[in-house]
mmCIF file of C-alpha atoms in Angstrom:
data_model
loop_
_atom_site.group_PDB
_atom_site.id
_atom_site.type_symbol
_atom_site.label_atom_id
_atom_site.label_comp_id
_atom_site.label_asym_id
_atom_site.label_seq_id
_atom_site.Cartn_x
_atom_site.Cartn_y
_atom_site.Cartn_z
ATOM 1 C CA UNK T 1 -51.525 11.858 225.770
ATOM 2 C CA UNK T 2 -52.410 15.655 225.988
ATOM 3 C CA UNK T 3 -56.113 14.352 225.174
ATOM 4 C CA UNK T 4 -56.442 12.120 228.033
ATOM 5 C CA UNK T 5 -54.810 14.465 230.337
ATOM 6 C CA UNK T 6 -57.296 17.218 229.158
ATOM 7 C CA UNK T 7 -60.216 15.321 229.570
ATOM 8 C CA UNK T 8 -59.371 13.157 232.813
ATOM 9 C CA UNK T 9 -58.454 16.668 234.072
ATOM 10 C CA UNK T 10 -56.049 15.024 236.174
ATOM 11 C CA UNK T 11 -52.366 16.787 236.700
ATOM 12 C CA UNK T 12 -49.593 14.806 238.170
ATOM 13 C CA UNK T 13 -47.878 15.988 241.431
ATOM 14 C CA UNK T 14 -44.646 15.404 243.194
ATOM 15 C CA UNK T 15 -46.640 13.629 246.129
ATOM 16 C CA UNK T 16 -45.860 10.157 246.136
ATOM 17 C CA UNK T 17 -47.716 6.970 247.492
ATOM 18 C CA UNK T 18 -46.340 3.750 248.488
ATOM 19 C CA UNK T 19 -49.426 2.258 249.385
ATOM 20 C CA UNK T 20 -50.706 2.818 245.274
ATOM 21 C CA UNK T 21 -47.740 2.306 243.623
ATOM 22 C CA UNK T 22 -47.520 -1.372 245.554
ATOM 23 C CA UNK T 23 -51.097 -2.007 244.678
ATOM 24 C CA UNK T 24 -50.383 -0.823 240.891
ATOM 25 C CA UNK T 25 -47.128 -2.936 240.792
ATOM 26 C CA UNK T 26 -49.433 -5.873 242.317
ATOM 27 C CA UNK T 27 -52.111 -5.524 239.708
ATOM 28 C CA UNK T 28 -50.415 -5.028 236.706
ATOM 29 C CA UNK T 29 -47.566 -7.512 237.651
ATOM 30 C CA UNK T 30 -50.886 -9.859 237.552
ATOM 31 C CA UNK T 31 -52.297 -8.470 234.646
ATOM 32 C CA UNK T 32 -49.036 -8.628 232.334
ATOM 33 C CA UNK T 33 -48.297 -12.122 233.560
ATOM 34 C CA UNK T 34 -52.248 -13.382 232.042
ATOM 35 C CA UNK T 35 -51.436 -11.316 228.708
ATOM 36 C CA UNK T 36 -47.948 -12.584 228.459
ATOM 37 C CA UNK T 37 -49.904 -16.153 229.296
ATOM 38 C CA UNK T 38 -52.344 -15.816 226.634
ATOM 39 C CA UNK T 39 -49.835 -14.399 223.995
ATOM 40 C CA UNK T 40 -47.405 -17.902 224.446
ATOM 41 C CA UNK T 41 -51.042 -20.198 224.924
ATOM 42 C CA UNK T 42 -52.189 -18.736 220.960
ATOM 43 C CA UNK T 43 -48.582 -19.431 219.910
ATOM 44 C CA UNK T 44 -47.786 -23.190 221.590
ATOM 45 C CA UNK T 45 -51.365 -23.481 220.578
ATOM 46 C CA UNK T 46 -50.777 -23.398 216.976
ATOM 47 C CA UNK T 47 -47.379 -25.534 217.162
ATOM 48 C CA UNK T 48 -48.592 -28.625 218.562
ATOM 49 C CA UNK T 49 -51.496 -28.306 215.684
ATOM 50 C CA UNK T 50 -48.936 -28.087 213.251
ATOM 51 C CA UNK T 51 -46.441 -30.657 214.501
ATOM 52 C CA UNK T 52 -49.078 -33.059 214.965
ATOM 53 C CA UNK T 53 -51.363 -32.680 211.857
ATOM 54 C CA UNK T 54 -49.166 -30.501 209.338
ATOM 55 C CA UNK T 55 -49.182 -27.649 207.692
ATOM 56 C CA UNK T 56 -52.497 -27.823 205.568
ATOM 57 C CA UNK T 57 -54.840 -28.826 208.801
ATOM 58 C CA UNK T 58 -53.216 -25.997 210.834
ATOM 59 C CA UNK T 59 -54.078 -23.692 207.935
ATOM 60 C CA UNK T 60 -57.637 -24.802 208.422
ATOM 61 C CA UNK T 61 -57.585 -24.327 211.808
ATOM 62 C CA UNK T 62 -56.015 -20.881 211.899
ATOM 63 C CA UNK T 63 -58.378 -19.717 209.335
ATOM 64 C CA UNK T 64 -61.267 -20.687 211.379
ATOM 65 C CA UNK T 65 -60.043 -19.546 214.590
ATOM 66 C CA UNK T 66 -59.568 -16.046 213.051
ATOM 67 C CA UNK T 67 -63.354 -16.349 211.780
ATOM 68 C CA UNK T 68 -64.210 -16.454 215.266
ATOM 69 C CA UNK T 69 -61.920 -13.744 216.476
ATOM 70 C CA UNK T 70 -62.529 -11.518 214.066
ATOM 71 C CA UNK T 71 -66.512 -11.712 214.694
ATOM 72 C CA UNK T 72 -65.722 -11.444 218.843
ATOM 73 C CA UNK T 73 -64.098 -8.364 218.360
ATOM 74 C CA UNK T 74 -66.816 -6.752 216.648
ATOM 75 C CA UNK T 75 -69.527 -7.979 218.710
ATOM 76 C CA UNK T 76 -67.940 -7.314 222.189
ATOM 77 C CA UNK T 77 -64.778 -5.472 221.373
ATOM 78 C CA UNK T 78 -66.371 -2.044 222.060
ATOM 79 C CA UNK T 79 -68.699 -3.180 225.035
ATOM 80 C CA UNK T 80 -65.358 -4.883 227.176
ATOM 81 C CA UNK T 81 -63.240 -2.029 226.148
ATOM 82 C CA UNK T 82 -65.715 0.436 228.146
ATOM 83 C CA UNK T 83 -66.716 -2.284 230.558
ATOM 84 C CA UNK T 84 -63.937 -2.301 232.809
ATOM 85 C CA UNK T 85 -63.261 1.353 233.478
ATOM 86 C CA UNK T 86 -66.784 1.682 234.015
ATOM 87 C CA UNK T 87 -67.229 -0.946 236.163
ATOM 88 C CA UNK T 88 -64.423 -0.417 238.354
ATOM 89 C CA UNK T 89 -65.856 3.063 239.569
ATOM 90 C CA UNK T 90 -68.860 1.073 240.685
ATOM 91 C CA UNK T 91 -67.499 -0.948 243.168
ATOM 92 C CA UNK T 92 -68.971 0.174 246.024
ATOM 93 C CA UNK T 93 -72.530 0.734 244.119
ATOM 94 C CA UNK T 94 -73.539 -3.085 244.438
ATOM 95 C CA UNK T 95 -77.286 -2.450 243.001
ATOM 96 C CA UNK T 96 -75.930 -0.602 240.110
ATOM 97 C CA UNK T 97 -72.896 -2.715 239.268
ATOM 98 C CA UNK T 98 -75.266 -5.929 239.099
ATOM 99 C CA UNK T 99 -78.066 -4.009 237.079
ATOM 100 C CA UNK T 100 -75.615 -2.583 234.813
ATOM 101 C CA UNK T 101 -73.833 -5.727 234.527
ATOM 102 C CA UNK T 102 -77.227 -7.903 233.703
ATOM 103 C CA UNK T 103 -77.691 -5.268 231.033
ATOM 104 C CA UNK T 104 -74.448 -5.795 228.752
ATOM 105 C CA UNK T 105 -74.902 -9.501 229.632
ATOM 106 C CA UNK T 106 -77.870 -9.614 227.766
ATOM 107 C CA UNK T 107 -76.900 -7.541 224.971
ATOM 108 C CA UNK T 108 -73.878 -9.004 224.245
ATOM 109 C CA UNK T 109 -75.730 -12.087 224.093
ATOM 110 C CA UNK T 110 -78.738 -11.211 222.132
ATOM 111 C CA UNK T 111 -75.936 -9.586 218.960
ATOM 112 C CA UNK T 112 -73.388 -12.330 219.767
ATOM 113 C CA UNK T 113 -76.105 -15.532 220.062
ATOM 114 C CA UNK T 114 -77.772 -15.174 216.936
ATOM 115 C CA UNK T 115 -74.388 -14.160 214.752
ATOM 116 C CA UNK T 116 -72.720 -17.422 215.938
ATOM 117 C CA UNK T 117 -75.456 -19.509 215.375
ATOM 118 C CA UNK T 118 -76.629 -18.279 212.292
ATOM 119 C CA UNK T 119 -73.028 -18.636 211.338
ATOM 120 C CA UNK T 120 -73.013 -22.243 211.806
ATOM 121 C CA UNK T 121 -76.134 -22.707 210.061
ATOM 122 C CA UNK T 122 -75.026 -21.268 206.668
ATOM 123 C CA UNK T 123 -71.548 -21.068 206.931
ATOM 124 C CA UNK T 124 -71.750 -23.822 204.176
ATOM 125 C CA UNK T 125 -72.909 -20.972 201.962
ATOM 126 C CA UNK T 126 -71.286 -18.679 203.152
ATOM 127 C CA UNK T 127 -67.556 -19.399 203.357
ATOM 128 C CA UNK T 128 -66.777 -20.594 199.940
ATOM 129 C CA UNK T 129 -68.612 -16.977 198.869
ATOM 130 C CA UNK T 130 -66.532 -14.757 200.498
ATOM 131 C CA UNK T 131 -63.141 -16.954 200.901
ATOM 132 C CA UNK T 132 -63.416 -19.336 197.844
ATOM 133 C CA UNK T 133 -64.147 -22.944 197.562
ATOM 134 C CA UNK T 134 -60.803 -23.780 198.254
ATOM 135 C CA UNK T 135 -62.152 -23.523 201.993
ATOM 136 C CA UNK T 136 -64.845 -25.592 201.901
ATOM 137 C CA UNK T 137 -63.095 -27.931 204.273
ATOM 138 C CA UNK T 138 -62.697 -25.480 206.833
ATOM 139 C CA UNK T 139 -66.538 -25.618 207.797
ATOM 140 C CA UNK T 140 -66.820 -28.085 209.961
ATOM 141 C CA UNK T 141 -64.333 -26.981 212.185
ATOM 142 C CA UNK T 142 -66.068 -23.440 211.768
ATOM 143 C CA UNK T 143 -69.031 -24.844 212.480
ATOM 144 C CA UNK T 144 -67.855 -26.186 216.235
ATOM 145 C CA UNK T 145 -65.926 -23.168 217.090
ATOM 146 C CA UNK T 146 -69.245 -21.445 216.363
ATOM 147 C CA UNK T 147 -70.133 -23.272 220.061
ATOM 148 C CA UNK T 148 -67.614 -21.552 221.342
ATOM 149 C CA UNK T 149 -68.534 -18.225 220.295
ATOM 150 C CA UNK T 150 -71.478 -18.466 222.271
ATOM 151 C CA UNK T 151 -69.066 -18.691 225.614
ATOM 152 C CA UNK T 152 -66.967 -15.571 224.356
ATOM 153 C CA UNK T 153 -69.920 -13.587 223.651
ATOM 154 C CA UNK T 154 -70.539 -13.365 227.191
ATOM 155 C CA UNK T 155 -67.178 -14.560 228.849
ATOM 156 C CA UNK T 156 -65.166 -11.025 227.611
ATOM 157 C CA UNK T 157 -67.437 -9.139 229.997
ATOM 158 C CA UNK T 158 -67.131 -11.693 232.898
ATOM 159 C CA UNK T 159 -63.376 -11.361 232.810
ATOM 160 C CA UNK T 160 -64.004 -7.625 232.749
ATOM 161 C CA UNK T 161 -66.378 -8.061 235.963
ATOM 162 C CA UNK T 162 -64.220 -9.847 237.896
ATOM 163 C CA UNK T 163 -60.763 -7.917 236.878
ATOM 164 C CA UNK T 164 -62.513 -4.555 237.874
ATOM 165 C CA UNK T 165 -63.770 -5.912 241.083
ATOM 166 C CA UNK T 166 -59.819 -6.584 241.919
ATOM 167 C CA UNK T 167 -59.840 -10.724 241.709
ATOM 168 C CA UNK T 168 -57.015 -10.106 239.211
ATOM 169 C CA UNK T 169 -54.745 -12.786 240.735
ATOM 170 C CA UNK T 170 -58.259 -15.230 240.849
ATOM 171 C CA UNK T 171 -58.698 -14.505 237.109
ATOM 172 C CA UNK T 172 -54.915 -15.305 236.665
ATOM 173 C CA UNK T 173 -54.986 -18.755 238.414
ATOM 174 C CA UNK T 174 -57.831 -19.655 236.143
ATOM 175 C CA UNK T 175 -56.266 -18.271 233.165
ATOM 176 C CA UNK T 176 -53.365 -20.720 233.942
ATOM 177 C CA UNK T 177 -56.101 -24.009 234.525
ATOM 178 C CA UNK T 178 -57.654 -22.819 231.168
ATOM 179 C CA UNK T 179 -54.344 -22.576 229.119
ATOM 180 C CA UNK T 180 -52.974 -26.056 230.678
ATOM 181 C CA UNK T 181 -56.069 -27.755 230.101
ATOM 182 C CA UNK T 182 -56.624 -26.597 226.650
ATOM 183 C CA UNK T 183 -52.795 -27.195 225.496
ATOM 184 C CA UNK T 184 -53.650 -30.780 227.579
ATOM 185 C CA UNK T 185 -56.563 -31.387 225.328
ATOM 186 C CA UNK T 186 -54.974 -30.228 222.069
ATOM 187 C CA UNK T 187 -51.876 -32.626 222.357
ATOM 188 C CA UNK T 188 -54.024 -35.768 223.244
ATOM 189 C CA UNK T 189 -56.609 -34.852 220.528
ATOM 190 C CA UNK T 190 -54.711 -33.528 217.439
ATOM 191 C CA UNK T 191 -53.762 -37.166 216.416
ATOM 192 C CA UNK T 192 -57.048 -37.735 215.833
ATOM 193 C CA UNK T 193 -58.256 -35.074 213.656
ATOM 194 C CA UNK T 194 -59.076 -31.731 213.259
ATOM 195 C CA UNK T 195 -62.682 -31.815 214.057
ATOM 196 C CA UNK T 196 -62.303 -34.358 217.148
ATOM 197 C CA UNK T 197 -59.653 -31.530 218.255
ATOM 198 C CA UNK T 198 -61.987 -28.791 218.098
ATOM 199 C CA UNK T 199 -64.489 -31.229 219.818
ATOM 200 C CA UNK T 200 -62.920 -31.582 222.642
ATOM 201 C CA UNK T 201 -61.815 -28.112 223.107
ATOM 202 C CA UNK T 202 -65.418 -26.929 222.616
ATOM 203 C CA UNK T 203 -66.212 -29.519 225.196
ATOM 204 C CA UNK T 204 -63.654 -28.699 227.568
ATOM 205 C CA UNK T 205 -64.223 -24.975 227.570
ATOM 206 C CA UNK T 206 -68.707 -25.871 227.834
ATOM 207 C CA UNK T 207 -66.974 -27.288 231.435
ATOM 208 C CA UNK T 208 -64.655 -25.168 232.714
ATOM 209 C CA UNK T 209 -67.149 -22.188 232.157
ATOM 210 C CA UNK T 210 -68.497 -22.984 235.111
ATOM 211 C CA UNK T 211 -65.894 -21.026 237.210
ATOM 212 C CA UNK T 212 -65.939 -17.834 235.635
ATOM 213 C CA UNK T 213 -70.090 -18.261 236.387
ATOM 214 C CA UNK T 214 -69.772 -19.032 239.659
ATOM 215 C CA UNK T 215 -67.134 -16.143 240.120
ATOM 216 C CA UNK T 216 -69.401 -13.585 238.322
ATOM 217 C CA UNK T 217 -72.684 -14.747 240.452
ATOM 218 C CA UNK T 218 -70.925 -14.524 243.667
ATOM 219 C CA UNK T 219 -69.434 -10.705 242.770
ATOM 220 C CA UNK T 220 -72.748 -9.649 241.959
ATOM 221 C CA UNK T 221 -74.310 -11.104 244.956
ATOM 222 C CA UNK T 222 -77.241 -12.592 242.614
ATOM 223 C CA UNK T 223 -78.686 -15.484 241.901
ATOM 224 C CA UNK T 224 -78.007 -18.616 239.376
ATOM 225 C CA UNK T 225 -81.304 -18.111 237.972
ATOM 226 C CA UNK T 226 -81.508 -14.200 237.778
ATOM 227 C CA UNK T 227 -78.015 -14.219 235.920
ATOM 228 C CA UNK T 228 -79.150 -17.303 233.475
ATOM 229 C CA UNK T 229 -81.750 -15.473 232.566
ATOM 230 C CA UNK T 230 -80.190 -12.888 230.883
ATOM 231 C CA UNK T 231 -79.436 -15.188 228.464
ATOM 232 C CA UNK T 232 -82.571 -17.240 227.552
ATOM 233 C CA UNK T 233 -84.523 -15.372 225.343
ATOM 234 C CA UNK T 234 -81.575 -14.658 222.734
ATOM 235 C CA UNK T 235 -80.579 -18.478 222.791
ATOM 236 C CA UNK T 236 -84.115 -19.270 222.423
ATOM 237 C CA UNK T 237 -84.881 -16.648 219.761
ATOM 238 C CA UNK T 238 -81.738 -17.819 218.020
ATOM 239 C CA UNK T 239 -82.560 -21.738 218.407
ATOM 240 C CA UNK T 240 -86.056 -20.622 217.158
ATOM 241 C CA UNK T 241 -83.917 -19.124 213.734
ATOM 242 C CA UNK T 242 -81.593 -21.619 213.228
ATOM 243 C CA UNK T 243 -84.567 -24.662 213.016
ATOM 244 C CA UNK T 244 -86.431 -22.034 210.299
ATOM 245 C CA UNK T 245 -83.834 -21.534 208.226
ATOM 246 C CA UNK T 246 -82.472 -25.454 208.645
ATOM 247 C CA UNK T 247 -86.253 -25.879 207.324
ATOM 248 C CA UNK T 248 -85.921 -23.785 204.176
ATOM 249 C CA UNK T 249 -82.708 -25.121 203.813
ATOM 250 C CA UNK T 250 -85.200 -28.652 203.666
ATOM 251 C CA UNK T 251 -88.200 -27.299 202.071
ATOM 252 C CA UNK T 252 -86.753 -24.745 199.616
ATOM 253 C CA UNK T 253 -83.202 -25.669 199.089
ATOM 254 C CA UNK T 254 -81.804 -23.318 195.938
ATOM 255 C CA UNK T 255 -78.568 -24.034 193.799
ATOM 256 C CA UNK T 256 -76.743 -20.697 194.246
ATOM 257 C CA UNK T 257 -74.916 -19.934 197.773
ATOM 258 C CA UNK T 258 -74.930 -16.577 197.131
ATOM 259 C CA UNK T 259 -78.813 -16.482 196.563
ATOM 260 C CA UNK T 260 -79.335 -18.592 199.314
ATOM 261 C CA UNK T 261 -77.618 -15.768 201.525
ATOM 262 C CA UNK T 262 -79.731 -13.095 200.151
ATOM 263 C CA UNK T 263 -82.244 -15.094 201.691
ATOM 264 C CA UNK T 264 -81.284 -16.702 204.672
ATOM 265 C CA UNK T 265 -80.088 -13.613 206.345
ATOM 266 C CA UNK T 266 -83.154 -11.280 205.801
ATOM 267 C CA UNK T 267 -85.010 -14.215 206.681
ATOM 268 C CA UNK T 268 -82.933 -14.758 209.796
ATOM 269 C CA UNK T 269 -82.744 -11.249 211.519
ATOM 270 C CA UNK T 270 -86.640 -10.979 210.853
ATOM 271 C CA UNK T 271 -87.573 -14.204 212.567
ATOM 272 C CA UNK T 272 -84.869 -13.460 215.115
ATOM 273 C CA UNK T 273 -86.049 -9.454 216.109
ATOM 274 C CA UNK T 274 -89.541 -11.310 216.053
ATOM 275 C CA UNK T 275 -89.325 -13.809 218.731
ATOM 276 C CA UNK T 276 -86.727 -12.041 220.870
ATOM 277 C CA UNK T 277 -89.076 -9.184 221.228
ATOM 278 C CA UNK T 278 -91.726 -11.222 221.884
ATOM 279 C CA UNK T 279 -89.391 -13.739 224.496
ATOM 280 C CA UNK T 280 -87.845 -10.499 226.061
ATOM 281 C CA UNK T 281 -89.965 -7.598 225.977
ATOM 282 C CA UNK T 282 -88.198 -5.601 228.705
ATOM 283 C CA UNK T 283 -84.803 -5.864 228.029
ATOM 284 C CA UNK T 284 -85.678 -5.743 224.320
ATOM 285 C CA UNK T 285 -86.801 -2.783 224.620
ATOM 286 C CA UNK T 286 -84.091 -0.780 226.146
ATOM 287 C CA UNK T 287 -81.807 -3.044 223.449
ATOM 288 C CA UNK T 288 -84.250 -1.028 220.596
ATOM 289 C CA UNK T 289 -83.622 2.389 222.066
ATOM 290 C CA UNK T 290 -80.181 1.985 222.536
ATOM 291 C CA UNK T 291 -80.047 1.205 219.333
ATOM 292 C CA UNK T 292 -82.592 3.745 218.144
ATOM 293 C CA UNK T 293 -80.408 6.431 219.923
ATOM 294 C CA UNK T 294 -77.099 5.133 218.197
ATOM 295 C CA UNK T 295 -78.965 5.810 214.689
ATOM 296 C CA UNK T 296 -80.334 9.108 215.567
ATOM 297 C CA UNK T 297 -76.866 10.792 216.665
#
């Protein structure tokens, strides 16, 4: 506390201001509803799996939801932690909230796009390495959710757009559509299956993005095309990946998963860097000297 109040250099004073403290009330009342939302969505979430398919398929699903979760925090934790304050002081700086914004967009997606992908591609290697083979039949299911990491690579900073822009209440209403229709789709589809669950919730989520898009285009006062955009040259770059390593995986299969790590990610990252820098010279560029700044201090 006596950090922040030494480097905010902000004091508190005995004046006192109706008009903020309604407009604080009205905010966070909004923002601790969505939490409180989310927090009883994860939990309901996990009891209709478990009621419905038992305790051994709700293991499986857990354990591959926290896969994903674990990997979303890393990848975007940091950027939507800064996001918000940052852009909620640029509120009345259109131009530089929609530049800045197009920015993290594509970063976001070029680290989160090829990690989820290349996930899915040898995850079959890769998960009964690190957790043991008595996972194996997790990877399907953390194969589809990999779909969904694709959404979340990118969605954590669209929440953070529109929340700083003060649409709290709009980002509330559709937090309440996406936690009915998911808890919807969960109790019709868990009698089916694991994987026709996940299905359909990586299926519903690929079509209720579409708000959140449409929100974030019309804050930034852009276009459909110059926001997609952003995002092209990591998918393609990480398409481009995932078919070279499927090949080897073809062409040069080898016996050991842990060998075939060793070379599927080298191989990966060096076909990926390749073909995004040559898809997205611009932005890669500023990506390499952010990074190349990062290294140096």
């Amino acid at each position: 506390m006596v950090g922040a109040f030494w480097a905010a250099n902000w004091r508190p004073t005995w004046r006192f201001s109706q008009q903020a403290f309604r407009e604080l009330v009205a905010y966070g009342g909004y923002a601790s509803l969505t939490q409180t939302l989310t927090m009883l969505n994860q939990q309901g979430e996990q009891a209709i799996v478990g009621f419905s398919l038992g305790i051994a398929p709700l293991g499986l699903y857990t354990f591959s939801r926290r896969i994903l979760s674990v990997l979303n925090d890393l990848i975007t934790g940091t950027l939507a932690t800064v996001a918000l304050p940052i852009m909620s002081t640029l509120q009345t700086e259109r131009a530089a909230l929609r530049r800045g914004f197009l920015l993290a967009s594509f970063i976001s997606s070029a680290i989160g796009f090829p990690v989820f992908i290349g996930l899915a591609v040898i995850s079959g290697d890769l998960v009964p390495v690190i957790f043991g083979k008595h996972w194996v039949a997790a990877i399907p299911t953390v194969q589809l959710l990999c779909l969904l990491g694709l959404l979340l690579a990118v969605g954590i900073l669209q929440a953070s757009l529109i929340k700083s822009q003060g649409h709290i209440k709009w980002w509330m209403k559709y937090q309440i559509v996406s936690i009915v229709t998911y808890l919807i789709v969960i109790l019709t589809c868990a009698r089916f299956g694991i994987e026709i669950m996940v299905t359909a919730v990586v299926i519903r989520s690929y079509l209720l993005v579409i708000l959140p898009y449409a929100k974030t285009i019309s804050i930034l006062e852009t276009s459909i095309r110059s926001y997609l955009s952003q995002f092209i040259p990591p998918l393609a770059a990480s398409i481009i990946m995932a078919g070279v390593l499927g090949g080897r995986h073809y062409l040069l299969p080898v016996e050991s998963a842990a060998v075939s790590i060793g070379i599927d990610v080298p191989m990966g990252v060096a076909v990926y860097v390749s073909f995004l820098a040559l898809l997205g010279k611009n932005r890669f560029g500023i990506l390499a000297r952010l990074v190349g700044s990062v290294f140096r201090h």
